[in-house]
Short mmCIF file of C-alpha atoms in Angstrom, two decimals:
data_model
loop_
_atom_site.label_atom_id
_atom_site.label_comp_id
_atom_site.label_asym_id
_atom_site.label_seq_id
_atom_site.Cartn_x
_atom_site.Cartn_y
_atom_site.Cartn_z
CA LYS A 7 15.83 10.87 3.16
CA ALA A 8 13.19 10.86 5.84
CA GLY A 9 10.29 8.55 5.22
CA VAL A 10 6.66 9.38 5.23
CA THR A 11 5.43 10.78 8.43
CA GLN A 12 1.91 10.80 9.77
CA THR A 13 0.38 12.61 12.73
CA PRO A 14 -1.02 11.87 15.02
CA ARG A 15 -0.20 8.18 15.37
CA TYR A 16 -3.19 7.45 17.61
CA LEU A 17 -6.49 9.12 18.03
CA ILE A 18 -9.68 8.54 19.96
CA LYS A 19 -12.97 10.30 18.94
CA THR A 20 -16.58 9.86 19.60
CA ARG A 21 -19.37 9.36 17.14
CA GLY A 22 -20.46 12.50 15.31
CA GLN A 23 -17.17 14.23 15.76
CA GLN A 24 -14.80 15.07 12.93
CA VAL A 25 -11.04 14.36 12.63
CA THR A 26 -8.22 15.61 10.47
CA LEU A 27 -5.16 13.50 9.82
CA SER A 28 -1.85 14.77 8.42
CA CYS A 29 0.78 13.26 6.12
CA SER A 30 4.11 14.61 5.13
CA PRO A 31 5.45 12.84 2.06
CA ILE A 32 9.07 11.91 1.30
CA SER A 33 10.94 15.03 0.14
CA GLY A 34 10.47 15.47 -3.61
CA HIS A 35 7.46 13.22 -3.86
CA ARG A 36 4.44 14.93 -5.39
CA SER A 37 1.77 12.31 -5.18
CA VAL A 38 0.09 11.41 -1.88
CA SER A 39 -2.44 8.55 -1.50
CA TRP A 40 -4.56 7.71 1.35
CA TYR A 41 -5.75 4.16 2.31
CA GLN A 42 -8.04 2.83 5.08
CA GLN A 43 -7.34 -0.65 6.61
CA THR A 44 -9.78 -2.51 8.66
CA PRO A 45 -9.85 -6.22 9.72
CA GLY A 46 -13.03 -6.77 7.67
CA GLN A 47 -12.22 -4.87 4.44
CA GLY A 48 -8.48 -4.91 4.36
CA LEU A 49 -6.62 -2.16 2.67
CA GLN A 50 -8.89 0.11 0.62
CA PHE A 51 -7.89 3.08 -1.47
CA LEU A 52 -9.50 6.37 -0.36
CA PHE A 53 -8.03 9.02 -2.71
CA GLU A 54 -4.83 10.28 -4.36
CA TYR A 55 -3.55 13.89 -4.63
CA PHE A 56 -1.01 15.21 -7.05
CA SER A 57 -0.08 18.84 -7.54
CA GLU A 58 -2.86 19.93 -5.07
CA THR A 59 -5.56 18.18 -7.17
CA GLN A 60 -7.43 15.09 -6.38
CA ARG A 61 -6.50 12.68 -9.18
CA ASN A 62 -8.19 9.55 -8.11
CA LYS A 63 -10.90 8.57 -5.69
CA GLY A 64 -12.00 5.28 -4.23
CA ASN A 65 -15.52 4.20 -3.29
CA PHE A 66 -16.04 6.05 0.01
CA PRO A 67 -18.76 8.40 1.10
CA GLY A 68 -18.39 12.16 0.92
CA ARG A 69 -17.69 12.32 4.65
CA PHE A 70 -14.15 11.40 3.70
CA SER A 71 -12.24 14.27 2.03
CA GLY A 72 -8.67 15.45 1.61
CA ARG A 73 -6.49 18.14 0.33
CA GLN A 74 -2.90 18.72 -0.62
CA PHE A 75 -0.79 21.82 -0.03
CA SER A 76 1.77 23.41 -2.33
CA ASN A 77 4.55 21.63 -0.38
CA SER A 78 2.86 18.31 -1.13
CA ARG A 79 1.85 17.76 2.44
CA SER A 80 -1.66 16.31 2.73
CA GLU A 81 -4.51 16.08 5.07
CA MET A 82 -7.55 13.95 5.09
CA ASN A 83 -10.72 14.78 7.00
CA VAL A 84 -13.56 12.54 8.11
CA SER A 85 -16.65 14.30 9.30
CA THR A 86 -19.58 12.96 11.31
CA LEU A 87 -17.59 9.94 12.54
CA GLU A 88 -19.16 6.52 12.70
CA LEU A 89 -18.11 3.48 14.72
CA GLY A 90 -17.21 1.81 11.38
CA ASP A 91 -14.58 4.53 10.72
CA SER A 92 -12.36 2.97 13.36
CA ALA A 93 -9.30 1.86 11.27
CA LEU A 94 -5.66 2.32 10.47
CA TYR A 95 -5.38 5.21 8.05
CA LEU A 96 -2.27 4.95 5.87
CA CYS A 97 -0.68 7.58 3.71
CA ALA A 98 1.66 6.79 0.90
CA SER A 99 3.79 9.04 -1.29
CA SER A 100 5.31 8.46 -4.64
CA PRO A 101 7.44 10.43 -7.09
CA HIS A 102 6.03 11.46 -10.35
CA THR A 103 8.58 10.19 -12.69
CA GLY A 104 6.34 9.91 -15.74
CA THR A 105 7.61 6.34 -16.28
CA GLY A 106 4.52 4.67 -14.84
CA GLN A 107 6.66 3.03 -12.14
CA GLU A 108 5.10 4.86 -9.33
CA THR A 109 6.23 2.92 -6.32
CA GLN A 110 4.41 3.99 -3.22
CA TYR A 111 6.14 4.39 0.11
CA PHE A 112 3.92 4.14 3.16
CA GLY A 113 3.95 5.93 6.37
CA PRO A 114 3.35 4.24 9.79
CA GLY A 115 -0.34 5.11 9.82
CA THR A 116 -2.75 6.82 12.18
CA ARG A 117 -4.90 4.47 14.23
CA LEU A 118 -8.24 5.96 14.70
CA LEU A 119 -10.71 4.65 17.36
CA VAL A 120 -14.26 5.91 17.28
CA LEU A 121 -16.31 5.31 20.51
CA ASP B 30 -10.56 -4.61 -7.46
CA ALA B 31 -7.77 -6.89 -6.70
CA LYS B 32 -6.58 -8.81 -9.73
CA THR B 33 -4.30 -11.31 -7.91
CA THR B 34 -4.77 -14.58 -6.12
CA GLN B 35 -2.52 -15.63 -3.29
CA PRO B 36 -2.57 -18.49 -0.78
CA PRO B 37 -3.90 -17.20 2.53
CA SER B 38 -0.99 -18.54 4.58
CA MET B 39 2.35 -20.23 4.38
CA ASP B 40 5.08 -21.41 6.82
CA CYS B 41 8.79 -21.40 6.16
CA ALA B 42 11.64 -22.61 8.28
CA GLU B 43 14.16 -20.09 9.36
CA GLY B 44 17.19 -19.91 7.13
CA ARG B 45 15.37 -21.55 4.21
CA ALA B 46 14.11 -19.86 1.06
CA ALA B 47 10.47 -18.65 1.20
CA ASN B 48 8.71 -18.85 -2.13
CA LEU B 49 5.47 -16.94 -2.26
CA PRO B 50 3.31 -17.50 -5.36
CA CYS B 51 0.88 -15.09 -6.92
CA ASN B 52 -1.55 -15.58 -9.79
CA HIS B 53 -2.41 -12.72 -11.99
CA SER B 54 -3.86 -14.44 -15.01
CA THR B 55 -5.67 -11.29 -16.36
CA ILE B 56 -2.67 -9.09 -16.25
CA SER B 57 -2.33 -6.76 -19.17
CA GLY B 58 0.80 -5.95 -21.10
CA ASN B 59 1.27 -2.61 -19.42
CA GLU B 60 0.80 -3.73 -15.89
CA TYR B 61 3.53 -4.06 -13.38
CA VAL B 62 3.73 -6.63 -10.57
CA TYR B 63 4.45 -5.13 -7.20
CA TRP B 64 5.17 -6.79 -3.85
CA TYR B 65 4.76 -5.29 -0.44
CA ARG B 66 4.68 -6.66 2.97
CA GLN B 67 3.08 -5.58 6.22
CA ILE B 68 4.28 -6.40 9.63
CA HIS B 69 1.50 -6.29 12.11
CA SER B 70 -0.08 -2.83 12.37
CA GLN B 71 2.76 -1.09 10.53
CA GLY B 72 2.57 0.55 7.13
CA PRO B 73 3.17 -1.62 4.12
CA GLN B 74 6.81 -1.90 3.07
CA TYR B 75 7.87 -1.95 -0.54
CA ILE B 76 9.84 -5.03 -1.58
CA ILE B 77 10.22 -5.25 -5.33
CA HIS B 78 8.38 -4.81 -8.66
CA GLY B 79 8.79 -5.89 -12.21
CA LEU B 80 7.15 -5.91 -15.68
CA LYS B 81 8.32 -8.99 -17.39
CA ASN B 82 12.00 -9.64 -16.56
CA ASN B 83 13.09 -11.32 -13.34
CA GLU B 84 14.23 -8.77 -10.77
CA THR B 85 16.50 -8.95 -7.69
CA ASN B 86 17.38 -6.45 -5.02
CA GLU B 87 18.79 -6.68 -1.53
CA MET B 88 15.53 -7.90 -0.12
CA ALA B 89 14.21 -10.47 -2.52
CA SER B 90 13.96 -11.82 -6.08
CA LEU B 91 10.89 -11.70 -8.32
CA ILE B 92 10.31 -14.37 -10.80
CA ILE B 93 7.68 -13.64 -13.49
CA THR B 94 6.59 -16.47 -15.80
CA GLU B 95 7.05 -15.87 -19.50
CA ASP B 96 3.27 -15.60 -20.10
CA ARG B 97 3.23 -13.17 -17.14
CA LYS B 98 0.21 -14.96 -15.61
CA SER B 99 1.99 -15.68 -12.40
CA SER B 100 4.95 -14.70 -10.34
CA THR B 101 6.94 -15.82 -7.35
CA LEU B 102 8.56 -13.72 -4.67
CA ILE B 103 11.61 -15.38 -3.20
CA LEU B 104 13.11 -14.44 0.13
CA PRO B 105 16.46 -16.40 -0.06
CA HIS B 106 17.13 -16.90 3.65
CA ALA B 107 14.02 -16.29 5.69
CA THR B 108 14.40 -14.90 9.16
CA LEU B 109 11.90 -14.42 12.02
CA ARG B 110 11.65 -10.76 11.00
CA ASP B 111 10.25 -11.79 7.68
CA THR B 112 7.09 -12.95 9.31
CA ALA B 113 4.49 -10.69 7.78
CA VAL B 114 1.54 -10.42 5.32
CA TYR B 115 2.80 -10.28 1.78
CA TYR B 116 0.71 -8.55 -0.89
CA CYS B 117 1.14 -9.09 -4.62
CA ILE B 118 -0.39 -6.18 -6.62
CA VAL B 119 -0.60 -5.55 -10.34
CA ARG B 120 -0.78 -1.94 -11.37
CA ALA B 121 -1.19 -0.35 -14.76
CA ARG B 122 1.19 2.19 -16.08
CA SER B 123 -0.73 5.40 -15.92
CA ASP B 124 -0.04 9.02 -15.82
CA THR B 125 -3.61 9.71 -14.73
CA GLY B 126 -3.74 8.06 -11.31
CA ASN B 127 -1.75 6.13 -8.84
CA GLN B 128 -3.74 3.59 -6.80
CA PHE B 129 -2.83 0.13 -5.66
CA TYR B 130 -5.45 -2.50 -5.09
CA PHE B 131 -4.47 -4.71 -2.24
CA GLY B 132 -5.94 -8.22 -1.99
CA THR B 133 -5.87 -10.27 1.12
CA GLY B 134 -2.24 -11.27 0.76
CA THR B 135 -0.31 -14.24 2.12
CA SER B 136 0.46 -14.44 5.81
CA LEU B 137 3.97 -15.84 6.02
CA THR B 138 5.13 -17.33 9.27
CA VAL B 139 8.82 -18.07 9.68
CA ILE B 140 9.30 -20.91 12.12
CA PRO B 141 12.50 -21.17 14.19
#
């Protein structure tokens, strides 16, 4: 099976702009989670989507939003970009087995630089 | 919030076993222990997970103490490609959400 794919891999934006990142999960996986990784804060959970519904949300401002489509693909959007939004954005997918053992498989990430 | 404690860094000689400890003294009965690693600027890679029994796969072994308050990830024959940051995560069994709390991890350097 193909792994989690994320597009684009690199992105440069300026303050005040908005950005949309895309994630395609592993085939058959229904849960998609997003994480932000910065040198100062490490890996932080943004939100999780399952069956097109946001199931979980981390402690991030409303400028960060996401959605999931019927084919489980997901997008996240950051509006009014700030310099501090420069980070590696990681997407992870997991199957919904109902066993509680929801191993997450990560994509390569999108590196966003805000100037 | 991260519920695990790991040493910030460790060295290991190439070809030797790398033993990475993790303390999770507040772990609950329904929480699994997961290990991931992240090679610089790549996405975290799943290694192994377990609940209370020791586990082994093609990458590593996971030893969980009987009281489940700590665990050790063992890479049996470390290679230079094993140089990475290793994260130990505890995660509750839940059908209502799926989020991992990553701590600061252990930076493992394999030395030639």
